[in-house]
XYZ file of C-alpha atoms in Angstrom:
661
model
C 36.117 45.319 177.312
C 34.538 42.493 176.496
C 36.618 38.962 177.337
C 39.061 37.419 175.815
C 38.941 34.196 174.277
C 41.518 31.710 175.318
C 42.956 27.954 174.391
C 42.433 25.232 177.388
C 46.033 24.249 178.458
C 44.427 21.009 180.310
C 43.657 19.877 176.452
C 46.554 20.229 175.091
C 47.984 16.817 175.895
C 45.094 15.650 174.298
C 45.156 17.241 170.938
C 41.950 16.615 170.247
C 40.052 17.880 166.548
C 38.151 20.057 168.907
C 41.342 21.832 170.449
C 43.013 21.433 166.735
C 39.834 23.348 165.197
C 39.670 26.260 167.493
C 43.585 26.234 167.179
C 43.185 27.339 163.526
C 41.080 30.204 164.612
C 43.774 31.827 166.846
C 46.289 30.794 164.210
C 44.183 32.851 161.167
C 43.558 35.336 163.685
C 47.457 35.530 164.793
C 48.196 35.586 160.621
C 45.509 38.730 160.107
C 47.012 40.424 162.831
C 50.481 40.470 161.088
C 49.399 41.602 158.122
C 47.696 44.502 159.760
C 50.594 45.381 161.763
C 52.728 45.351 158.637
C 50.370 47.785 157.313
C 49.895 50.147 160.128
C 53.520 50.395 160.335
C 54.185 51.290 156.715
C 51.740 54.146 157.238
C 53.032 54.876 160.203
C 56.416 54.853 159.201
C 55.268 57.676 156.032
C 53.895 59.876 158.614
C 57.590 59.684 160.183
C 59.026 60.715 156.870
C 56.778 63.235 156.400
C 57.593 65.152 159.283
C 61.125 64.718 158.490
C 60.463 65.983 155.158
C 59.206 68.797 156.691
C 62.064 69.327 158.881
C 64.563 69.651 156.033
C 61.608 71.763 153.568
C 61.568 74.540 156.550
C 64.847 74.643 156.737
C 65.616 75.222 153.109
C 62.564 77.511 152.893
C 64.455 79.502 155.692
C 67.551 79.871 153.552
C 65.698 80.915 150.462
C 63.971 84.262 152.413
C 67.364 85.104 153.610
C 68.384 84.709 149.629
C 66.236 87.495 148.561
C 68.420 89.825 149.746
C 71.254 88.694 147.447
C 69.490 88.380 144.242
C 69.996 90.650 140.856
C 66.840 90.992 139.769
C 66.806 92.712 136.210
C 64.455 95.760 137.032
C 66.329 96.393 140.192
C 66.430 95.208 143.831
C 63.513 94.806 146.100
C 62.640 97.270 148.320
C 63.952 97.372 151.895
C 60.325 96.489 153.507
C 59.973 93.113 151.137
C 63.982 92.495 152.560
C 63.233 92.930 156.080
C 59.497 91.529 156.209
C 60.762 87.770 154.603
C 63.967 88.402 156.950
C 61.805 88.234 160.042
C 59.558 85.494 158.169
C 63.336 83.716 158.054
C 63.244 83.921 161.912
C 59.868 82.440 162.355
C 59.901 79.654 160.052
C 63.810 78.701 162.062
C 62.074 78.893 164.655
C 59.104 76.328 163.599
C 61.992 74.264 162.644
C 63.242 73.410 165.828
C 59.693 72.416 167.011
C 59.329 70.213 163.967
C 62.185 68.427 164.544
C 61.380 68.207 167.954
C 58.280 66.374 166.821
C 59.765 64.223 164.602
C 62.385 62.776 167.368
C 59.133 62.563 169.452
C 57.408 60.401 166.971
C 59.917 57.809 166.145
C 60.088 57.046 169.902
C 56.339 57.018 171.260
C 54.878 56.010 167.978
C 57.061 53.601 165.683
C 59.504 52.400 168.094
C 56.450 50.660 169.867
C 54.912 48.847 166.918
C 58.072 48.096 165.704
C 59.057 46.173 169.210
C 55.654 44.380 168.521
C 56.024 42.945 165.305
C 59.600 41.639 165.995
C 59.196 40.453 169.832
C 55.518 39.220 169.479
C 54.319 38.159 166.142
C 57.651 36.690 165.716
C 57.532 34.501 168.642
C 54.178 33.022 167.914
C 55.482 32.479 164.416
C 58.374 30.806 165.812
C 56.201 28.667 168.524
C 54.155 27.329 165.524
C 57.132 26.234 163.499
C 58.320 23.910 166.532
C 54.933 22.714 167.031
C 54.162 21.627 163.622
C 57.693 19.990 164.647
C 56.927 17.931 167.293
C 53.667 16.890 166.187
C 54.742 15.241 163.278
C 57.627 13.856 165.727
C 54.698 12.434 167.846
C 52.806 10.823 164.279
C 56.119 9.217 163.328
C 56.868 7.476 166.903
C 52.840 6.695 167.342
C 53.057 5.057 163.686
C 56.384 3.038 164.376
C 54.882 2.316 167.888
C 51.861 0.789 165.991
C 53.464 -1.568 163.982
C 55.117 -3.889 166.871
C 54.297 -7.943 166.262
C 52.126 -9.671 168.342
C 53.534 -13.045 168.155
C 57.153 -12.249 168.307
C 56.845 -9.816 170.979
C 60.253 -8.175 171.522
C 60.584 -6.888 175.017
C 63.309 -4.867 174.116
C 62.326 -3.610 171.248
C 58.868 -2.718 172.710
C 60.318 -1.005 175.778
C 63.024 1.448 172.947
C 59.500 2.108 170.739
C 57.726 3.250 174.490
C 60.459 5.379 175.351
C 60.602 7.443 172.368
C 56.546 7.631 171.758
C 56.935 9.319 175.259
C 59.641 11.514 174.857
C 58.210 12.896 171.044
C 54.371 13.108 173.404
C 56.255 14.744 176.186
C 58.198 17.394 173.175
C 54.746 17.947 171.876
C 52.830 18.459 175.220
C 55.933 21.165 175.813
C 55.479 22.993 172.623
C 51.941 22.956 172.816
C 51.266 24.614 175.949
C 54.228 27.173 174.866
C 52.153 27.891 171.889
C 49.029 27.963 173.541
C 50.220 30.482 176.306
C 51.877 32.540 173.095
C 48.349 32.794 171.237
C 46.308 33.299 174.632
C 49.046 36.632 175.431
C 48.729 37.416 171.392
C 44.853 38.503 172.337
C 46.052 40.891 175.481
C 49.199 42.188 174.114
C 47.724 43.472 170.407
C 45.203 46.034 172.315
C 48.382 47.307 173.992
C 50.160 47.340 170.545
C 47.359 49.067 168.727
C 46.947 51.872 171.285
C 50.298 52.841 172.200
C 51.162 54.304 169.448
C 48.592 56.223 168.396
C 48.886 57.695 172.421
C 52.353 59.113 171.666
C 51.394 60.001 168.185
C 48.345 62.427 169.482
C 50.210 63.458 172.594
C 53.295 63.989 170.645
C 50.932 66.285 168.118
C 49.242 68.479 171.197
C 53.011 69.037 172.667
C 53.894 70.434 169.567
C 50.745 73.213 168.933
C 50.980 73.800 172.469
C 54.413 75.180 172.055
C 54.040 77.020 168.918
C 51.030 78.533 170.426
C 53.274 79.682 173.551
C 55.455 81.089 171.067
C 54.137 82.930 168.589
C 50.188 84.078 169.654
C 51.183 87.187 171.215
C 54.421 88.360 169.234
C 53.144 87.420 165.732
C 49.442 89.044 166.008
C 50.902 92.879 165.383
C 53.213 91.564 162.400
C 50.848 89.539 160.416
C 48.465 92.117 160.573
C 50.618 94.719 159.140
C 51.411 92.171 156.377
C 48.179 91.623 155.440
C 47.836 95.143 154.983
C 50.493 95.238 153.035
C 49.008 92.385 151.078
C 45.665 94.014 150.479
C 47.335 97.328 149.224
C 49.256 95.408 146.774
C 46.318 93.467 145.537
C 44.196 96.695 145.053
C 46.869 97.855 142.852
C 47.440 94.798 140.566
C 43.408 95.288 140.342
C 43.676 98.668 139.271
C 46.315 98.096 136.855
C 44.730 95.004 135.535
C 41.271 96.879 134.508
C 43.806 99.618 132.963
C 45.304 97.030 130.991
C 42.557 95.292 129.904
C 41.024 98.636 128.661
C 43.991 99.890 126.484
C 44.182 96.118 124.927
C 40.643 96.651 123.841
C 41.282 100.230 122.551
C 44.512 98.095 120.746
C 42.602 95.384 119.291
C 39.748 97.566 117.781
C 41.698 99.719 115.408
C 42.016 99.023 111.739
C 43.440 95.648 110.086
C 46.128 97.691 108.376
C 48.298 97.228 111.437
C 48.495 93.597 110.625
C 48.559 93.325 106.778
C 52.025 94.355 105.075
C 51.564 96.307 102.223
C 47.434 97.105 102.945
C 47.609 100.132 101.152
C 50.202 99.857 98.378
C 48.087 101.906 96.009
C 48.475 104.948 97.546
C 50.615 104.828 101.369
C 51.006 107.622 102.986
C 55.087 108.189 103.101
C 56.549 110.610 105.437
C 59.955 111.955 103.121
C 61.157 114.169 105.778
C 62.355 111.528 107.839
C 65.919 111.971 109.752
C 65.641 109.208 111.816
C 64.008 105.722 111.183
C 63.839 102.159 113.202
C 61.968 98.933 111.823
C 63.172 95.229 110.990
C 64.331 94.692 107.392
C 65.825 91.781 106.135
C 69.804 91.409 105.174
C 71.240 89.873 102.226
C 74.336 87.688 103.484
C 76.628 85.904 100.762
C 77.298 82.576 101.561
C 79.248 81.555 98.677
C 80.223 82.595 95.426
C 76.663 82.653 94.228
C 74.454 81.361 97.156
C 72.991 83.507 99.608
C 70.876 84.101 102.522
C 68.554 87.009 103.805
C 68.403 87.476 107.668
C 65.693 89.664 109.162
C 66.707 91.942 111.636
C 66.242 95.017 113.271
C 67.550 98.422 111.766
C 67.489 101.700 113.295
C 69.616 104.882 112.932
C 71.532 106.450 115.299
C 72.876 110.052 114.472
C 75.086 109.081 111.260
C 75.219 105.608 111.411
C 73.015 102.677 110.796
C 72.514 99.753 113.596
C 71.532 96.038 113.930
C 69.910 94.483 116.764
C 69.912 91.191 116.616
C 66.701 89.672 118.474
C 67.405 88.677 121.661
C 70.709 91.495 121.755
C 71.488 93.921 124.798
C 72.775 96.517 122.318
C 72.730 96.859 118.520
C 76.236 97.192 116.402
C 77.226 99.322 113.782
C 76.497 98.004 110.106
C 77.082 101.070 107.952
C 78.420 104.492 108.189
C 75.754 106.805 106.053
C 77.537 109.958 105.958
C 77.827 110.606 102.045
C 76.225 107.183 101.017
C 73.670 106.698 98.183
C 71.215 104.533 98.341
C 69.157 103.395 95.657
C 66.782 100.730 94.360
C 67.555 97.380 93.217
C 66.013 94.357 91.667
C 67.492 91.636 93.815
C 66.586 87.728 93.059
C 62.805 88.318 92.181
C 62.344 90.380 95.045
C 60.050 93.400 96.397
C 61.317 96.574 97.987
C 64.935 95.699 98.109
C 67.456 98.513 98.141
C 71.077 99.028 98.329
C 73.677 101.352 100.399
C 76.890 102.544 98.481
C 79.655 103.695 100.120
C 81.296 107.098 99.191
C 84.417 105.400 97.568
C 81.643 103.394 94.845
C 81.860 100.376 96.808
C 79.178 98.498 97.411
C 77.670 97.878 100.984
C 74.800 95.901 101.844
C 71.241 95.119 100.106
C 68.294 95.306 102.436
C 64.846 94.506 101.607
C 61.509 95.746 103.529
C 58.180 94.451 103.895
C 55.876 97.576 102.163
C 56.112 99.978 99.521
C 55.593 102.465 102.889
C 58.353 101.101 104.894
C 60.857 100.698 101.367
C 60.201 104.212 100.836
C 60.572 106.210 103.918
C 63.948 103.856 104.638
C 65.465 105.529 101.038
C 64.033 108.575 102.027
C 65.668 108.985 105.739
C 68.716 107.150 104.688
C 69.324 109.897 101.847
C 68.479 112.676 104.388
C 70.911 111.198 106.938
C 73.942 110.854 104.034
C 73.201 114.651 103.426
C 74.127 115.043 107.095
C 70.435 117.227 107.806
C 70.944 115.586 111.413
C 73.820 118.353 112.009
C 71.589 121.332 110.932
C 69.678 123.508 113.437
C 66.310 122.593 111.626
C 66.639 119.135 110.191
C 63.133 118.599 109.116
C 62.921 121.908 107.211
C 65.840 121.336 105.356
C 65.056 117.560 104.626
C 61.539 119.177 103.439
C 63.296 121.172 100.902
C 65.612 117.960 99.825
C 62.336 115.949 99.405
C 62.702 116.354 95.617
C 66.189 114.542 95.664
C 65.357 111.985 97.766
C 62.369 110.817 95.708
C 64.757 110.521 92.462
C 66.368 107.166 94.403
C 63.336 105.613 94.229
C 64.164 104.384 90.928
C 64.667 100.498 90.426
C 67.859 99.521 87.992
C 68.024 96.374 86.306
C 69.955 93.772 87.979
C 71.865 91.641 85.445
C 73.937 94.651 84.875
C 74.706 94.655 88.950
C 74.727 91.018 89.148
C 77.466 90.705 86.350
C 79.618 93.557 88.645
C 79.318 91.715 91.346
C 80.187 88.637 90.033
C 83.499 90.350 88.181
C 85.279 92.128 90.685
C 88.582 94.052 89.691
C 91.803 91.472 90.128
C 95.096 92.206 90.227
C 96.891 89.274 87.643
C 99.378 87.264 89.707
C 101.412 84.155 89.567
C 100.105 81.168 90.556
C 101.980 79.776 93.290
C 103.632 76.075 92.848
C 105.450 73.516 95.027
C 108.785 73.244 94.717
C 109.202 76.175 92.923
C 107.477 75.831 89.584
C 105.152 78.298 87.997
C 103.365 78.888 85.205
C 104.164 81.668 82.338
C 104.032 85.222 83.648
C 100.717 86.962 82.965
C 100.951 90.181 80.751
C 100.668 93.313 82.954
C 97.822 94.477 81.198
C 94.454 93.156 81.450
C 92.649 92.466 78.350
C 88.708 93.448 77.920
C 86.633 90.700 78.361
C 85.235 90.768 74.761
C 88.600 90.187 73.335
C 88.815 86.898 75.733
C 85.448 85.262 74.832
C 82.830 86.281 72.923
C 79.803 87.761 74.006
C 76.823 85.511 73.885
C 79.379 82.210 73.421
C 76.901 79.206 74.813
C 77.964 77.390 77.987
C 77.789 73.250 78.395
C 77.115 72.603 81.529
C 77.560 68.408 81.040
C 80.763 67.327 79.692
C 79.555 64.471 77.594
C 78.202 65.092 74.344
C 74.975 63.570 72.854
C 77.454 62.149 70.236
C 79.779 61.064 72.518
C 77.244 59.474 74.270
C 75.874 57.691 70.554
C 79.615 56.497 70.384
C 79.622 54.721 73.751
C 76.310 52.965 73.536
C 77.496 51.303 70.141
C 80.782 50.236 70.804
C 81.048 50.071 74.321
C 83.059 52.109 76.639
C 86.687 52.038 77.514
C 87.864 51.363 81.234
C 90.532 52.771 82.504
C 91.888 51.616 85.555
C 93.379 54.979 87.466
C 95.989 52.579 89.422
C 98.441 51.572 86.600
C 96.439 48.585 85.413
C 95.343 49.156 82.026
C 93.426 47.355 79.425
C 95.017 46.051 76.163
C 93.956 49.221 73.927
C 96.053 51.414 76.126
C 98.951 48.837 77.379
C 101.612 50.545 75.538
C 100.345 54.546 76.500
C 99.952 53.197 80.494
C 103.195 51.679 80.496
C 104.736 55.148 78.634
C 103.739 57.272 81.747
C 105.946 58.634 84.045
C 103.063 60.310 85.807
C 99.881 59.185 87.158
C 97.797 61.060 89.712
C 94.320 60.997 90.155
C 91.876 64.024 92.198
C 88.318 63.887 92.606
C 86.718 67.005 90.399
C 83.184 68.054 89.323
C 82.524 69.571 86.049
C 81.142 73.002 86.404
C 80.943 73.989 82.549
C 83.024 74.785 79.642
C 82.239 77.054 76.619
C 84.792 78.649 73.720
C 87.227 81.070 74.081
C 88.858 83.434 71.523
C 92.714 83.530 73.008
C 94.486 81.643 75.399
C 97.628 83.924 75.648
C 96.763 84.850 79.295
C 94.990 83.003 82.464
C 92.902 86.050 82.165
C 90.570 83.967 80.045
C 90.229 81.046 82.469
C 89.432 83.609 85.159
C 86.678 85.348 82.791
C 85.201 81.766 81.760
C 84.846 81.231 85.873
C 83.022 84.040 86.062
C 80.704 83.656 83.089
C 79.762 80.128 84.219
C 79.356 80.403 87.670
C 77.337 83.357 87.079
C 75.096 81.457 84.491
C 74.966 78.649 86.816
C 73.073 81.256 89.284
C 70.968 82.951 86.956
C 69.615 79.711 85.892
C 69.576 77.763 89.195
C 71.740 74.994 88.416
C 73.448 73.995 91.227
C 73.923 70.125 90.715
C 77.353 68.804 89.228
C 78.442 65.113 88.511
C 81.532 64.275 89.869
C 84.662 62.392 88.042
C 87.752 61.062 88.508
C 90.861 63.498 86.793
C 93.547 61.100 85.848
C 96.752 63.373 84.968
C 99.360 61.646 83.255
C 102.729 62.761 80.639
C 100.427 61.997 78.171
C 97.240 63.344 78.587
C 94.089 64.234 81.002
C 91.251 61.644 80.817
C 87.933 62.244 82.719
C 86.674 58.787 84.215
C 83.547 58.182 85.605
C 84.167 56.766 89.373
C 81.131 54.034 89.200
C 82.544 52.520 85.937
C 85.484 53.470 85.157
C 84.900 54.345 81.867
C 86.648 57.084 80.394
C 84.248 60.014 79.396
C 86.585 61.828 77.617
C 90.426 62.494 77.362
C 92.774 65.631 76.501
C 96.022 65.321 74.920
C 98.328 67.206 77.683
C 100.273 69.125 74.857
C 96.878 70.897 73.925
C 96.320 72.296 77.257
C 97.675 75.651 76.586
C 96.474 77.792 79.831
C 95.414 75.963 83.423
C 95.599 78.018 86.559
C 93.427 78.189 90.144
C 91.032 80.538 91.100
C 92.587 83.591 93.161
C 89.841 83.555 96.276
C 88.269 79.927 95.975
C 91.102 77.571 95.624
C 89.134 74.473 95.327
C 88.216 76.063 91.420
C 90.426 74.926 88.764
C 90.147 75.779 85.015
C 92.503 74.980 82.031
C 92.498 76.163 78.041
C 92.530 73.479 75.455
C 93.430 73.937 71.773
C 92.558 71.907 68.870
C 93.042 71.766 65.164
C 89.653 71.428 63.549
C 91.043 72.599 59.725
C 94.268 73.980 58.449
C 95.212 77.530 60.133
C 92.440 77.185 62.524
C 92.104 76.444 65.933
C 89.453 75.682 68.364
C 89.760 76.609 71.958
C 87.581 75.988 74.834
C 87.994 76.741 78.807
C 86.687 74.015 81.049
C 86.007 74.609 84.818
C 86.076 72.165 87.470
C 85.963 72.178 91.078
C 88.279 70.170 93.120
C 87.843 68.321 96.447
C 91.149 69.882 97.734
C 93.589 72.693 96.456
C 93.293 73.429 92.494
C 97.309 74.207 92.641
C 97.607 70.983 93.303
C 96.089 69.524 89.885
C 97.921 72.736 88.480
C 101.566 71.250 89.967
C 100.293 67.647 88.361
C 99.702 69.374 85.125
C 102.683 71.493 85.142
C 104.962 68.335 85.919
C 103.634 66.443 83.191
C 104.178 69.186 80.816
C 107.701 69.206 81.861
C 107.911 65.460 81.454
C 106.815 65.649 77.997
C 109.488 68.695 77.281
C 112.358 65.956 79.417
C 111.669 63.247 77.462
C 113.226 65.461 73.913
C 116.534 65.529 75.702
C 117.642 62.391 77.847
C 119.859 64.458 79.744
C 117.106 66.746 81.207
C 114.844 63.680 81.963
C 117.714 61.677 83.867
C 117.819 65.225 86.427
C 114.397 65.662 86.551
C 113.628 62.248 87.702
C 116.462 62.264 90.356
C 115.002 66.200 91.237
C 111.512 63.797 92.352
C 110.326 60.966 94.968
C 109.549 57.797 92.461
C 107.065 55.048 93.450
C 108.379 51.098 92.898
C 107.580 50.925 89.052
C 109.356 54.363 88.358
C 106.366 56.665 88.307
C 106.646 60.506 89.532
C 105.099 60.298 93.278
C 104.054 63.318 94.637
C 101.010 64.986 96.387
C 100.912 62.548 99.011
C 98.175 63.750 100.790
C 95.854 63.883 98.040
C 95.401 60.429 98.309
C 93.937 60.237 101.673
C 91.788 63.368 100.569
C 90.201 62.022 98.187
C 90.411 58.159 99.413
C 87.104 59.645 101.718
C 85.680 61.369 99.288
C 83.185 58.792 96.809
C 79.434 59.783 96.102
C 76.357 58.936 93.701
C 78.154 61.185 91.166
C 75.695 63.830 91.665
C 76.553 65.774 94.655
C 75.712 69.706 94.794
C 78.434 72.129 94.105
C 80.008 74.403 96.920
C 81.031 77.323 94.068
């Protein structure tokens, strides 16, 4: 080993520039050693951390190997040979984990600890002595400067002695600190060699000890076990290679087929149809109603099982019953401008489900299969032979029917005439027991108006200005007298759906028929957007007010409203009939249909109350009795339907919302 450079201690007192220059070289060497030691310590700590992580990882690995036996595999549990092999491997890993834990402890004691002690003891000592040497040198320089400024002419012996004593103390302190600093730097040149070698010596010995123990533990008893496991893995790999080759050949055969298997309706001109099916499975589109006139189509997997039609959504474990096909009828229909649609009808004549196939072949085979099943052919001894005999009958179900009649039939179900339920036991007049024909209520082909504002009314509004109405009772001069007279003011948010002329106003059935025709016309013509308005119900009239400008769009005298009702199923639909006298002896009747944000029965109740107020005004005692039975506001008006204000307060739009009807 080469000689070690040293600082001369006998030159410490003189503190010459040459000595200081050599000292700076030693200081630079100590700074470099400090940086390198920190980096080396980080590397060793990383090795120690990895070994600790190895201990935790092997412990977790052993637990996972034992957990294989408890796994509930979808294709059955693993075989016993696999379970026993993994359990043996778990024991081996546990034994290795003991060795890894011992190795981690040895690395901490023999590798990491010595380098930490060298950094904290030797390097920190050198840094501290360097700071003390710098302070002593500064004090010596200050005392020498003070001694040099002593006066020559007026020499003071006492002052001179004090300054000389101060210089001597500072020089002695500097000499002592420099000697200690020089000794520490000289010793550091030896200690750094020990500090670099000792940790690596401990690391190497720990690893050798680890490998020796591992070899002694596993070399003999593991050979036969590893050999058997290797043979098992090799045999499984051979089986995998054979199966992979077979799947590759099968894949090529499947891909080399005709393109018709990918293209729907590939042979639409002359499809090959099997009309003798008593079982069928495949994907179909199912029609679902989401509203009165809106529908969605969902692609689902259907299959027949005995006399039942089953449906199984994608991802479901099993299918569910959709339709009992015994004695059902199936027919092709035109539905929403879609191809290959057919409908299943129950034995009682009730419409069942509407389905759509993806091709003409599937379409006709599904119809034939359902026809065969509905005749309970599957219960016979030879179902296919019976199906062949009935083949001609099954073909008759493939004839399409017109869609408009079916739509009208679906949109106009038979309903029993019921009295409308109104709060406080107020009811509209009872309906007659017999339901009149629709032609007696509304003339066939009657046009429907989908906008509440007529062009003539728009022209008048542009030339004379609209009349603004405040729904809270503060009206303009033109309406002041009427509004002060009104004992009822109630506002509702509504959307106009349509209006049409009617023949009769003697029954609420005319309102239900108008609702049906308006909604059907909107569905046929794809009209789904409506205009929002505020319907103000007073004891004089009904006003439709623009929510943005507060301009009255139109109004109806309450006395001219002869019928009003809410829909029996969709409570948010309501309508009323207005009767206007066009000429003496001739009345014009029109039905108006709206959709509200709340229940239509509440609006009907408000209209009913307004009509009662009109009748009660003829008799002061009846009016007083009516006012005493109802809560009043501070200004003497009827207060009703308090929850309506809260529901309507949060409903504000741009006037072009999409109707939920």
